[in-house]
XYZ file of C-alpha atoms in Angstrom:
647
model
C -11.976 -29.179 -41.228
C -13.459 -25.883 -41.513
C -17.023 -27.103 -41.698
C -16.354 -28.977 -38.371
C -15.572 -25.604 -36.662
C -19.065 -24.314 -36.529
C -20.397 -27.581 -34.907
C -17.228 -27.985 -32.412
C -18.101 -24.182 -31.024
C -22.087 -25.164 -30.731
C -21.195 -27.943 -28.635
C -18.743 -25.887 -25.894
C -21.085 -22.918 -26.146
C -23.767 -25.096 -25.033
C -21.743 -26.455 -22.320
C -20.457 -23.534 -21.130
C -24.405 -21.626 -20.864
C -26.142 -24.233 -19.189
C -27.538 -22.885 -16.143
C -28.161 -19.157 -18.119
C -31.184 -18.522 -16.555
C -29.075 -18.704 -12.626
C -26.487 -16.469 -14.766
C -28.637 -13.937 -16.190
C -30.016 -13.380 -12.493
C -26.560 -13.189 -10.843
C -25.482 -10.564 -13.367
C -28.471 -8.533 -12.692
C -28.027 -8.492 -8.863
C -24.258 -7.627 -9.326
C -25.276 -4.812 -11.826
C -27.607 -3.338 -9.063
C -24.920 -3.801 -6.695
C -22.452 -2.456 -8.478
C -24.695 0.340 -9.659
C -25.073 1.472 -5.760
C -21.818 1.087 -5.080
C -20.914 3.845 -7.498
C -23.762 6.096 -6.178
C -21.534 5.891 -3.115
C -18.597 6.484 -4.301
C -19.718 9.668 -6.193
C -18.365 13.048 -4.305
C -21.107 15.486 -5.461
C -23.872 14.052 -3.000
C -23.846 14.714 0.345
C -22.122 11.954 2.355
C -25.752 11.049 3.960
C -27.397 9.979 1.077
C -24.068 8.128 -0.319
C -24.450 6.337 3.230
C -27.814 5.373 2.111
C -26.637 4.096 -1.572
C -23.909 1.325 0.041
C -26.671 0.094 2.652
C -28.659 -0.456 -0.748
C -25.995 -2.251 -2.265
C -25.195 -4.500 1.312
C -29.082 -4.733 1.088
C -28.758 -6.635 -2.234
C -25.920 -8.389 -1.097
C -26.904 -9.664 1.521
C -30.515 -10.731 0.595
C -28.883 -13.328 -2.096
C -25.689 -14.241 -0.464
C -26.609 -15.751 2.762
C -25.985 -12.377 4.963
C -22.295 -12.233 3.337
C -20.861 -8.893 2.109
C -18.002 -8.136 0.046
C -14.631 -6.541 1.771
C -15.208 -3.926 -1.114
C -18.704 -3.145 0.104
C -18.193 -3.244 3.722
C -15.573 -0.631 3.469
C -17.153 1.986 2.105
C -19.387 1.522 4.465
C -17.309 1.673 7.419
C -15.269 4.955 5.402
C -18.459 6.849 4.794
C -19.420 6.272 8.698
C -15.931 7.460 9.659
C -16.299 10.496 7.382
C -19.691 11.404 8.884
C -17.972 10.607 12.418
C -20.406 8.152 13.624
C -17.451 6.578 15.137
C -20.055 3.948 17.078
C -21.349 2.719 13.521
C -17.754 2.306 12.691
C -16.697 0.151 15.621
C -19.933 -1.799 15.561
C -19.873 -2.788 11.673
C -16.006 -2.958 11.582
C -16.233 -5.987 14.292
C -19.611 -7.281 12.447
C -18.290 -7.176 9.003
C -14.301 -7.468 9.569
C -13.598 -9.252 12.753
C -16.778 -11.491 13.190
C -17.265 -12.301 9.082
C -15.809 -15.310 7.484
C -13.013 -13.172 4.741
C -10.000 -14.774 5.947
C -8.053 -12.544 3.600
C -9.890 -13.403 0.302
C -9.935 -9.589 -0.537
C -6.849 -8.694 1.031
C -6.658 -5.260 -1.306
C -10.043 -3.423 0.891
C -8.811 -5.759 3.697
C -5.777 -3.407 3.783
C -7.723 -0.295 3.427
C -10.127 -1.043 6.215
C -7.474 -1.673 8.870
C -5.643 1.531 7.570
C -8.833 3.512 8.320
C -9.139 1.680 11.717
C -5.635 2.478 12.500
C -6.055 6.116 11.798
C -9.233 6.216 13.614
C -7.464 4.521 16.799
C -4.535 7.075 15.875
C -6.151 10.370 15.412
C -9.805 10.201 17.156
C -9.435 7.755 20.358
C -5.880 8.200 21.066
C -5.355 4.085 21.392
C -1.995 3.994 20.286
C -1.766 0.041 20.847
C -4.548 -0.395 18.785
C -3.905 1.694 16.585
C -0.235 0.296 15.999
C -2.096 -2.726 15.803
C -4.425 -2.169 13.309
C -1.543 -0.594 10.573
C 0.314 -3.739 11.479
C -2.563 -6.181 10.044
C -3.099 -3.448 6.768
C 0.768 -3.827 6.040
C 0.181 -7.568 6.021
C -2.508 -7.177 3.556
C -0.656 -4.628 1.409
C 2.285 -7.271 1.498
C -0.266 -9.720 -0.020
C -1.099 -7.392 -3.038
C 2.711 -6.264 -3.455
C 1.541 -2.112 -2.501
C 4.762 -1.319 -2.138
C 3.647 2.661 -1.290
C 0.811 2.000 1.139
C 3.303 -0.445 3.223
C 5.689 2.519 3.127
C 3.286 4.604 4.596
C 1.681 2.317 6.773
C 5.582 1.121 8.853
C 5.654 5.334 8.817
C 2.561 5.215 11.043
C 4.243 2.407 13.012
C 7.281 3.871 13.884
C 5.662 7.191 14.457
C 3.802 5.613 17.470
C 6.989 3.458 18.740
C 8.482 6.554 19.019
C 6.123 8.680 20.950
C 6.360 5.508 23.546
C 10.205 6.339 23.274
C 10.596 2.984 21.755
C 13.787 4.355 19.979
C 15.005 1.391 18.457
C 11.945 -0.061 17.441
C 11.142 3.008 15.822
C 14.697 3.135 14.042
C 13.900 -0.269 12.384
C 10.911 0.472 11.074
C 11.158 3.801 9.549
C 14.361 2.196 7.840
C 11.924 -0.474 6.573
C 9.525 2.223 5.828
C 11.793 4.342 3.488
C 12.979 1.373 1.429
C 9.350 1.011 -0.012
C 8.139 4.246 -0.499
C 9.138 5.940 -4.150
C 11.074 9.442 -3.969
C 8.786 10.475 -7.402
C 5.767 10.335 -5.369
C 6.086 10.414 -1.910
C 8.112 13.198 -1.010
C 6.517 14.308 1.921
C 6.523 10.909 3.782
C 10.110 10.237 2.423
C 10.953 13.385 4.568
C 8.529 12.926 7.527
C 10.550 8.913 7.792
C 14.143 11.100 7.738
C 13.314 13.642 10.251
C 11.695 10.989 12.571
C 14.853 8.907 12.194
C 16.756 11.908 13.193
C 14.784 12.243 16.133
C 15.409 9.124 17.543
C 19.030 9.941 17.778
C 18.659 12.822 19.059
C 16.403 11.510 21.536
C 19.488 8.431 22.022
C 22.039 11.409 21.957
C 23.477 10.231 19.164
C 23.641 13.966 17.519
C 25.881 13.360 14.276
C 23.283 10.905 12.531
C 20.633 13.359 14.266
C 21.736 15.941 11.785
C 22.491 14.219 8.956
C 18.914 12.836 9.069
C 17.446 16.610 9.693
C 19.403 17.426 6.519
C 17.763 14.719 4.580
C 14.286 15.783 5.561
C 15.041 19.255 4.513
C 16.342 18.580 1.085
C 13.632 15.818 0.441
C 10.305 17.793 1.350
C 9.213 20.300 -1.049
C 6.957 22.129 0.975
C 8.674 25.266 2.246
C 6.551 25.270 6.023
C 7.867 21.446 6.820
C 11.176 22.765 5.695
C 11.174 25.407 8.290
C 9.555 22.829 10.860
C 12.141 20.408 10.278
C 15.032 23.198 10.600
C 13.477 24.288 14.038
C 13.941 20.603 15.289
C 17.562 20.587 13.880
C 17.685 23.669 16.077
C 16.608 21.801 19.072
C 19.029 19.538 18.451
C 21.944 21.825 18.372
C 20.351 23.116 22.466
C 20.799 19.750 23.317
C 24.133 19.556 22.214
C 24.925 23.117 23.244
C 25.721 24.810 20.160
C 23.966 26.861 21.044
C 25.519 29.583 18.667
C 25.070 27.231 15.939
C 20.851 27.314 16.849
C 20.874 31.203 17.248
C 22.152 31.664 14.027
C 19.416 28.634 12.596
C 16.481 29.843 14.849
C 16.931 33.626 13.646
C 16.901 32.717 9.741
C 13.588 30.620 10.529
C 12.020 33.765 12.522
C 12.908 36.011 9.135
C 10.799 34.217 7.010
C 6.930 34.752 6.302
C 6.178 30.964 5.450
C 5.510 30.431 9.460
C 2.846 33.221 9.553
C -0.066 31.803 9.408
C 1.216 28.382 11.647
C 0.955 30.501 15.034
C 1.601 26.877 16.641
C 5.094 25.832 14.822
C 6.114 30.148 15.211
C 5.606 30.758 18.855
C 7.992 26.806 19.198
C 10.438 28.635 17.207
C 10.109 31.979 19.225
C 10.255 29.624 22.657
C 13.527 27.749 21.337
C 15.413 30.817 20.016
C 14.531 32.389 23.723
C 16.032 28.943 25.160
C 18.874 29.093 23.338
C 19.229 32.677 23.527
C 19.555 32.601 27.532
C 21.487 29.293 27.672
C 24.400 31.137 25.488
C 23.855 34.095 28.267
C 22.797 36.747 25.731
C 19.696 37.020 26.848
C 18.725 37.528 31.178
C 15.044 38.889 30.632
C 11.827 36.944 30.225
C 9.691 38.312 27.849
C 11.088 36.614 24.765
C 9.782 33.319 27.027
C 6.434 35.241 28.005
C 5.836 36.016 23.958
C 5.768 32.396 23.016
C 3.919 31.650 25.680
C 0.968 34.244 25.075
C 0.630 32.781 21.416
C 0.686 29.215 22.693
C -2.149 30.516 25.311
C -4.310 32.020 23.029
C -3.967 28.857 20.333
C -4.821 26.403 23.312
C -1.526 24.638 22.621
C -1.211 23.347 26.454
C 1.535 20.904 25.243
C 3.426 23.771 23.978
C 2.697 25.996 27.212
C 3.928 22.795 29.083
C 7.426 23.828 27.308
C 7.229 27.580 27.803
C 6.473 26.690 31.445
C 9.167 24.624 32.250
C 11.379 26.670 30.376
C 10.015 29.805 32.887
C 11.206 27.609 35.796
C 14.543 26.891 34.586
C 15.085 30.672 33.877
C 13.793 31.753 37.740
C 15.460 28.997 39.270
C 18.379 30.669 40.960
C 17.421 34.472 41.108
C 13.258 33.802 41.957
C 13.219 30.142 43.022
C 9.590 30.719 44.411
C 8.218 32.077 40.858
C 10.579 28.937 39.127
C 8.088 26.557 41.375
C 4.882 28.586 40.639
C 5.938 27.815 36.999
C 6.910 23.900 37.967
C 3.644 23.626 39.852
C 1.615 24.577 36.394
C 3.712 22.076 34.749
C 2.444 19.126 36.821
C -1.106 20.821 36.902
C -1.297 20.947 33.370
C 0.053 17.657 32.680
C -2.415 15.829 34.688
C -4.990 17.392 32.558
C -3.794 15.881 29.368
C -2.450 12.805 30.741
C 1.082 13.591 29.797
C 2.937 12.061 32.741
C 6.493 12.140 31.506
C 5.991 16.330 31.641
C 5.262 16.063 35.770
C 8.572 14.055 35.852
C 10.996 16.865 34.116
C 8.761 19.620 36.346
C 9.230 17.319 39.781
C 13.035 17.015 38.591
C 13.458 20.322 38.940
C 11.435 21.018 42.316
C 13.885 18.697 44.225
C 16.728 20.565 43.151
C 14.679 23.775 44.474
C 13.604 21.405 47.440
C 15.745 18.518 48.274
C 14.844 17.851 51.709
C 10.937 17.284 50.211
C 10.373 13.698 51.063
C 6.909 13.928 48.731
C 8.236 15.467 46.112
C 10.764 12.549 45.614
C 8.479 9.614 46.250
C 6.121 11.010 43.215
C 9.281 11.281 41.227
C 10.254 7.921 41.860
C 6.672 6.335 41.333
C 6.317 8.271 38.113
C 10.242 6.894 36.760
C 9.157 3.275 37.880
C 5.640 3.448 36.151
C 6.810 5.063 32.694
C 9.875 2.310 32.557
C 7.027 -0.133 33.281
C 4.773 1.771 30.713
C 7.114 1.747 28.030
C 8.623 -1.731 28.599
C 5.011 -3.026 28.282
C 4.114 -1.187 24.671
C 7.551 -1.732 23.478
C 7.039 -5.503 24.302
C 3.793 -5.603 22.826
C 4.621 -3.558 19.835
C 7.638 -6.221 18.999
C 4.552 -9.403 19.291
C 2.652 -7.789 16.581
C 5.358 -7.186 14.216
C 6.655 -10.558 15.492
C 2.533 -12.296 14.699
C 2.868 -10.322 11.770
C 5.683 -11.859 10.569
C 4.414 -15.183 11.518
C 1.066 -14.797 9.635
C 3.024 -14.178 6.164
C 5.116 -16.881 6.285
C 2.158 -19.380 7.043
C -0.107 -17.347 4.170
C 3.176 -18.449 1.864
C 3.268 -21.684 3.460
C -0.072 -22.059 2.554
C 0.158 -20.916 -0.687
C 2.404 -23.649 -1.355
C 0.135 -26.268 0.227
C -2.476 -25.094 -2.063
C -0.319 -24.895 -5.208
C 1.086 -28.746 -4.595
C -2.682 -30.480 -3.476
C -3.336 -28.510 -6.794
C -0.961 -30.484 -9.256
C -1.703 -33.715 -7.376
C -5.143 -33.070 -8.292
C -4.495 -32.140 -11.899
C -2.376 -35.272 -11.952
C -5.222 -37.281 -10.938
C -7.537 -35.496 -13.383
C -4.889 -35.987 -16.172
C -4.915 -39.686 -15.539
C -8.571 -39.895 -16.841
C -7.601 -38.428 -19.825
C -7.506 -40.569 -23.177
C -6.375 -40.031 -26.612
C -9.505 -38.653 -27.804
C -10.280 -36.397 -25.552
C -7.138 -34.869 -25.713
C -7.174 -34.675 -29.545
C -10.599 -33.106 -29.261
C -9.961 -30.534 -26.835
C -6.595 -29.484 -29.030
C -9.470 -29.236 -32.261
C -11.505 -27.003 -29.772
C -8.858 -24.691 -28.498
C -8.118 -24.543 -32.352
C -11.124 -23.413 -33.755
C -12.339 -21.102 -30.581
C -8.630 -19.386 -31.283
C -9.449 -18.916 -35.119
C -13.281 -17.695 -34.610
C -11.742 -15.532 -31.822
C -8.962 -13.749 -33.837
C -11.547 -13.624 -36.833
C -13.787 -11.834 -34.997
C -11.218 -9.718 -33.448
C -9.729 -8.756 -37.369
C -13.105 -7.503 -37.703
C -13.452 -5.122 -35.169
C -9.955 -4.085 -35.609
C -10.369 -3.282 -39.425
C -13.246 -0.503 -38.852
C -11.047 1.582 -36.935
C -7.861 1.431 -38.445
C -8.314 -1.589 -41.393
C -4.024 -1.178 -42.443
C -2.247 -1.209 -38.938
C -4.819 -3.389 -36.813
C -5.616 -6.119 -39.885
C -1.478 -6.343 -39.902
C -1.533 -6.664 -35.792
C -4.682 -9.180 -36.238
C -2.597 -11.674 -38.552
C 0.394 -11.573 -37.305
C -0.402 -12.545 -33.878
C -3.110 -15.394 -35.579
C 0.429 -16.574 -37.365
C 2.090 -16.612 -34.059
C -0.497 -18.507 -32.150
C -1.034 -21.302 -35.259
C 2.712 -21.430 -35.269
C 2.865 -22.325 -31.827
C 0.006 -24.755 -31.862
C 1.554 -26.464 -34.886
C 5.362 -26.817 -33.362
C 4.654 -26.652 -29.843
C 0.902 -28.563 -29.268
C 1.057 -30.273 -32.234
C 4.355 -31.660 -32.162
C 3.722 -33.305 -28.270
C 0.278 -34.605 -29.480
C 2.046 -36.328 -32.141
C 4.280 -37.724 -29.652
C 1.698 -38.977 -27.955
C -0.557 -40.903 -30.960
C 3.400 -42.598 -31.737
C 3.350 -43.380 -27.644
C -0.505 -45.082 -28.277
C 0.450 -47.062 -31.635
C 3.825 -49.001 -29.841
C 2.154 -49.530 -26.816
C 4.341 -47.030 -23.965
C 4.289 -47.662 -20.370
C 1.012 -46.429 -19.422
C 2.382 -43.860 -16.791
C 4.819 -42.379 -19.778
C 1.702 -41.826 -22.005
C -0.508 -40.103 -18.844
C 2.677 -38.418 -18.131
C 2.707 -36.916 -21.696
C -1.206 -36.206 -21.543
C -0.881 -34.712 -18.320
C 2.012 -31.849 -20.161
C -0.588 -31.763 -23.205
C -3.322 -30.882 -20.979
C -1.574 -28.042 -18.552
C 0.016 -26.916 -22.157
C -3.527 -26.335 -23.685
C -5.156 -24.741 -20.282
C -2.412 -22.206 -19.763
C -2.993 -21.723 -23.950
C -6.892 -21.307 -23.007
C -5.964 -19.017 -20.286
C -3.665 -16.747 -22.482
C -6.623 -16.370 -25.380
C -9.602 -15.760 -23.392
C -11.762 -13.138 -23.912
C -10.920 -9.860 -21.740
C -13.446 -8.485 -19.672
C -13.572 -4.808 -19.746
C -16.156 -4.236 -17.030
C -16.348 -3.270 -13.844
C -14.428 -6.385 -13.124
C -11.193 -5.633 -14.952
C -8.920 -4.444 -12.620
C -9.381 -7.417 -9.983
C -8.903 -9.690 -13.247
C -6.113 -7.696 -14.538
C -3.966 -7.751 -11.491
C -4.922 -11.506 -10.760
C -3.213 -11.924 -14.033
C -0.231 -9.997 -12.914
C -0.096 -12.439 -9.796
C -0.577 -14.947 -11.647
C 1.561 -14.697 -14.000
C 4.550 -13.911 -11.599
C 6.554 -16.872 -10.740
C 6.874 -18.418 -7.014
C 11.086 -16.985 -6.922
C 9.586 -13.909 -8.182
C 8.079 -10.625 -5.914
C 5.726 -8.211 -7.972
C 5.584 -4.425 -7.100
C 2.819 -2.524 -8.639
C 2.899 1.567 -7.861
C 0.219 4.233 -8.893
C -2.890 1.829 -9.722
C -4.541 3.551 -7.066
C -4.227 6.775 -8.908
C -5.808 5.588 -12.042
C -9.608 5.815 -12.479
C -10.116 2.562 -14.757
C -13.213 3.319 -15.732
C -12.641 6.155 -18.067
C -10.588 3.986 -19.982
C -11.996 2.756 -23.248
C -12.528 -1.362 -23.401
C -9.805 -1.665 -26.656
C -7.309 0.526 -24.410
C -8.137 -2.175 -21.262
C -7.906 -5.195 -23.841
C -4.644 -4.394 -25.441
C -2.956 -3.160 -21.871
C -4.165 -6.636 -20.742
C -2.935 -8.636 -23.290
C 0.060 -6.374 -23.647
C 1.553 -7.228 -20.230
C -0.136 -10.632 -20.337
C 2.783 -11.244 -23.320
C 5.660 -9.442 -21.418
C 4.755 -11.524 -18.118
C 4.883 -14.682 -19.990
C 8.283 -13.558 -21.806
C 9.433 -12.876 -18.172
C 8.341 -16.462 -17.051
C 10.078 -18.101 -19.364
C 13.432 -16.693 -20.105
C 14.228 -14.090 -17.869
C 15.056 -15.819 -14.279
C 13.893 -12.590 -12.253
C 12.974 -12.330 -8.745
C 11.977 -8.864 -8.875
C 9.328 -7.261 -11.454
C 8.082 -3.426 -10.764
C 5.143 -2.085 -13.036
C 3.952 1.656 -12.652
C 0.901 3.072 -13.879
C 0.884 7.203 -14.337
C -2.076 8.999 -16.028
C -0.241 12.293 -18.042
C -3.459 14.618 -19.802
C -5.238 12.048 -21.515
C -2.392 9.225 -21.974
C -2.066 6.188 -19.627
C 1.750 5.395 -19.284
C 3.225 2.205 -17.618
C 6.064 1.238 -16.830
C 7.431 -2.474 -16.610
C 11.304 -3.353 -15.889
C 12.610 -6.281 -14.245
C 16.276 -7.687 -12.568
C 16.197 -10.845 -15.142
C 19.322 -11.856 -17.544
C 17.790 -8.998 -20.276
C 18.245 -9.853 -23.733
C 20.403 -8.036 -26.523
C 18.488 -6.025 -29.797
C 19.235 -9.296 -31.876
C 16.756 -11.787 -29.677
C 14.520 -9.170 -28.951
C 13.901 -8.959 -32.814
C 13.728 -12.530 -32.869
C 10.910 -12.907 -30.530
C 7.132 -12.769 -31.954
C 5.276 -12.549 -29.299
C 7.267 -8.755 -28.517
C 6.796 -8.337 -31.734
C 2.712 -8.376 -31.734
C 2.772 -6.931 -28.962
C 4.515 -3.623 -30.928
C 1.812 -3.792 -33.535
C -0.877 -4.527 -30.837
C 0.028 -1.293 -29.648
C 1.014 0.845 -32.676
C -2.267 0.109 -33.724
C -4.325 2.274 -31.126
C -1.585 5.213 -32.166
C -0.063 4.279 -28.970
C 4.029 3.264 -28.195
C 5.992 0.503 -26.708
C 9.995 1.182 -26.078
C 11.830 -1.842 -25.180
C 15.203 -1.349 -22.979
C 17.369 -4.463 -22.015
C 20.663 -5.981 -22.499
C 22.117 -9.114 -21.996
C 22.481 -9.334 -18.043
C 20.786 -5.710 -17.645
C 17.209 -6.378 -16.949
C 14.655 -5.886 -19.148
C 12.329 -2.440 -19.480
C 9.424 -1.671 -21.581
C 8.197 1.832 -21.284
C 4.478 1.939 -22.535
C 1.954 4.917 -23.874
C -1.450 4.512 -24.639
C -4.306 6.960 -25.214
C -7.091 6.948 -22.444
């Protein structure tokens, strides 16, 4: 038998390197590639010549791929044209290498990215807000594809910050509550609180002031920067003015005015100085102006003209009965100034006001009437349009899982057909092969294992060798002698291909569960294809803080075991566990990687988890890089494994 191994492994490895020559040539184009790439990638050069190193590696790319280039490439490209704002490059190659390429989602991880960049570039630099909303509507898809539960989170925050600048209320309501359900209080504190104090402005803005509040409070006990704690306070404020307590926003205001944080925001301390004033004068405490006229100056010397449009209007409301003509010299700026930054809704309040200081103005009221019917047409529009993306949205994921399925079932009628072809020899040979390739492999694994640590790892090497001949005996072994019984009595010939066809996906997911690990650039795509892989079609997978880690600076033994670690753990999930949710989350601490894994399955007491080899090896897998694996479950609990490795 063991003189057959040598021969056996010849044979594959000669099947499996035909072609090198093609090989060899691909892997030195995607070294050069990937070489470039990193040259981009690398913050000490100036963003120019990092522009230059990802048209090198598209270059490549392109010159052997039939003009196709990567999502991973193509971003980069289109973020180091954005950072250099040569916003025409970035509209021209996003539509050549996004919109008018042939990707169709196969990278839906830089997919996601791209259209997050092109949202915030629509957001921040044109002003598009459609498009915009548009663009982090298609990047939540593609985080929903990869299970990113944080950068959906953030990405419905950017969506229901735009719905409700266009007053869309309701819409906006929906999706910040969306929004806050996926992002994780340990890490994102700050857009935790910006969801909670955008919530509570849509009440306010619906005048529904108790949740207002409560929603203000939850901001300010969620942030843990002191400035947005003051910010958010000063809207709470405005909310009490609305719903005159105006005692209650004194006493609020003056505590914010008190504290030094605000001195170096000029912008957020002279809206603070302007609402105090407000509130000050509504409560009749205050009859003079100049607490008005000093938030104005700052606001004038800061160019804050959306901020003067407040002091303004405020100005006219305070002249109104004792100076009407200086409370519509005030109105009149209003309108002027809104005009100039397109803020039409501003000219409405002002030309409210100017009819009550001239009612029998026939102009004054048409305007006021043609602004009301455009901004309900406006808003209806965007609100309507806003609800078809979300809606298409929608639409696109259940036809990606629709397809999914498609693809999974014309996938085990064509293994069935393959299986069919099989015969009893082929099968028998292919167990021999699997066999000896998972005997050289371990062997060769012992070795490298004993010159580091030759006690701990040569213990690790065998018992998992044990485990994987035990299973091959009882499990493989046991079916293929099933089978040879099935050939000698002559079986239905669809029982026997039936049996083959088990034998066959038995000894490909056993293939798929011993191969080789590759530690290269390539490891993270492979490792989280494993993940998703591994997860079963009931199941949803949430994977936090990859993002955070930078894989490369991990050590190819670390990357091997963490693979093969959660590889085993997946697998034990698969099989026993019946859960439908599974979180892992990866934190770097000094120079220790920890993750996290911990699913909603039927758990297990301390008695079967003792019982169960493969958690087992995967303990002395682990003990033996000095690293630790804590298992947590009980029987309907869930299962946790809390895992520390060195870097």
């Amino acid at each position: 038998m063991k003189k057959s191994f040598p021969l056996i492994i010849t044979l594959i490895l000669i099947s499996c390197f035909s072609g090198k020559e093609d090989s060899l040539e691909a892997e030195k184009r995607s070294v050069e590639i990937d070489f470039f790439y990193r040259k981009s990638q690398d913050v000490s050069l100036k963003l120019d010549d990092r522009l230059k190193a990802i048209n090198k590696a598209i270059e490549i790319s392109k010159k052997h791929n039939r003009e196709v280039v990567s999502a991973r490439l193509a971003y980069q490209k289109n973020w180091l044209h954005y950072s250099l704002a040569q916003y025409d490059s970035l509209n021209f190659f996003h539509r050549l290498l996004f919109i008018d390429s042939s990707y169709d989602g196969a990278d839906p991880y830089n997919m996601a990215k791209e259209y997050y960049l092109m949202g915030h570039y629509f957001s921040e630099i044109v002003h598009d807000s459609e498009k915009a909303f548009q663009n982090y509507t298609l990047s939540k898809g593609y985080y929903e594809q990869i299970g990113d539960s944080v950068w959906i989170g953030r990405s419905l925050l950017n969506m229901g910050t735009i719905q409700k600048d266009f007053n869309d209320f309701f819409g906006s309501k929906e999706t910040l509550t969306e929004a806050v359900q996926f992002l994780v209080a340990k890490n994102d504190t700050t857009y935790i609180a910006q969801c909670y104090n955008l919530l509570a402005t849509n009440h306010r803005k619906l005048l529904n002031f108790y949740d207002a509040e409560r929603y203000y409070l939850e901001a300010i006990s969620s942030t843990n920067s002191k400035e947005d704690k003051l910010i958010y306070k000063n809207n709470m404020a405005a909310a009490y003015i609305d719903e005159a307590r105006y005692e209650d926003a004194i006493m609020l205001l003056m505590g914010i005015t008190s504290d030094t944080v605000l001195d170096q925001n000029r912008y957020e301390y002279a809206r603070v100085l302007d609402n105090l004033a407000y509130a000050q004068w509504l409560s009749g405490k205050e009859k003079v102006e100049e607490p008005f006229l000093q938030a104005l100056e700052i606001r004038r010397q800061n160019n804050d003209r959306r901020g003067q449009i407040a002091s303004y209007t405020h100005l006219g409301e305070f002249f109104s009965k004792k100076q009407p003509q200086k409370a519509q010299a005030y109105f009149d700026t209003v309108i002027t100034l809104s005009k100039t930054i397109k803020m039409p809704r501003a000219e409405k309040d002002a030309l409210k006001f100017l009819m009550q200081l001239e009612p029998a103005n026939i102009q004054l009221r048409d305007r006021y009437v043609f602004l009301q019917d455009s901004l309900y047409e406006q808003e209806l529009k965007v609100k309507t349009q806003f609800a078809k993306y979300k809606y298409d949205d929608k639409l696109k994921q259940e036809s990606i899982l629709r397809l999914e399925k498609e693809n999974a079932e014309k996938e085990l009628e064509a293994s069935r057909q393959r299986n069919q072809k099989i015969i009893y020899l082929g099968g028998f040979l292919f167990a021999i092969s699997v066999l000896g390739l998972s005997i050289y492999s371990f062997r060769q694994r012992t070795k490298r294992l004993r010159q580091k640590n030759k006690a701990d790892k040569l213990v690790a090497a065998h018992e998992t060798e044990a485990e994987l001949s035990r299973r091959l005996h009882d499990g493989f072994g046991a079916r293929l002698n099933q089978a040879m019984l099935m050939v000698q009595n002559d079986t239905d010939k669809s029982t026997l291909l039936d049996t083959l066809e088990g034998l066959y996906d038995q000894s490909r997911d056993f293939s798929r569960e011993i191969n080789e690990v590759d530690t290269g650039p390539n490891f993270k795509e492979e490792f989280f294809e494993m993940l998703r892989f591994r997860t079963p079609p009931i199941a949803r997978l949430f994977i936090t803080g990859s993002k955070e880690i930078n894989w490369t600076e991990i050590t190819p033994l670390t990357k091997t075991v963490l693979y093969k670690v959660l590889q085993e753990l997946m697998i034990n999930m698969g099989k026993h566990s019946k859960a439908t949710v599974i979180a892992i989350t990866f934190q770097k601490v000094g120079k220790i990687l920890k993750v996290d894994y911990s699913d909603d399955g039927i758990g297990a007491s301390i008695e079967d988890l003792n019982t169960k080899n493969g958690l087992r090896n995967t303990e002395k897998r682990i003990q033996a890089l000095g690293g630790t694996i804590t298992f947590d479950s009980g029987k309907g609990d869930g299962f946790r494994a809390n895992i520390i490795l060195p870097k």
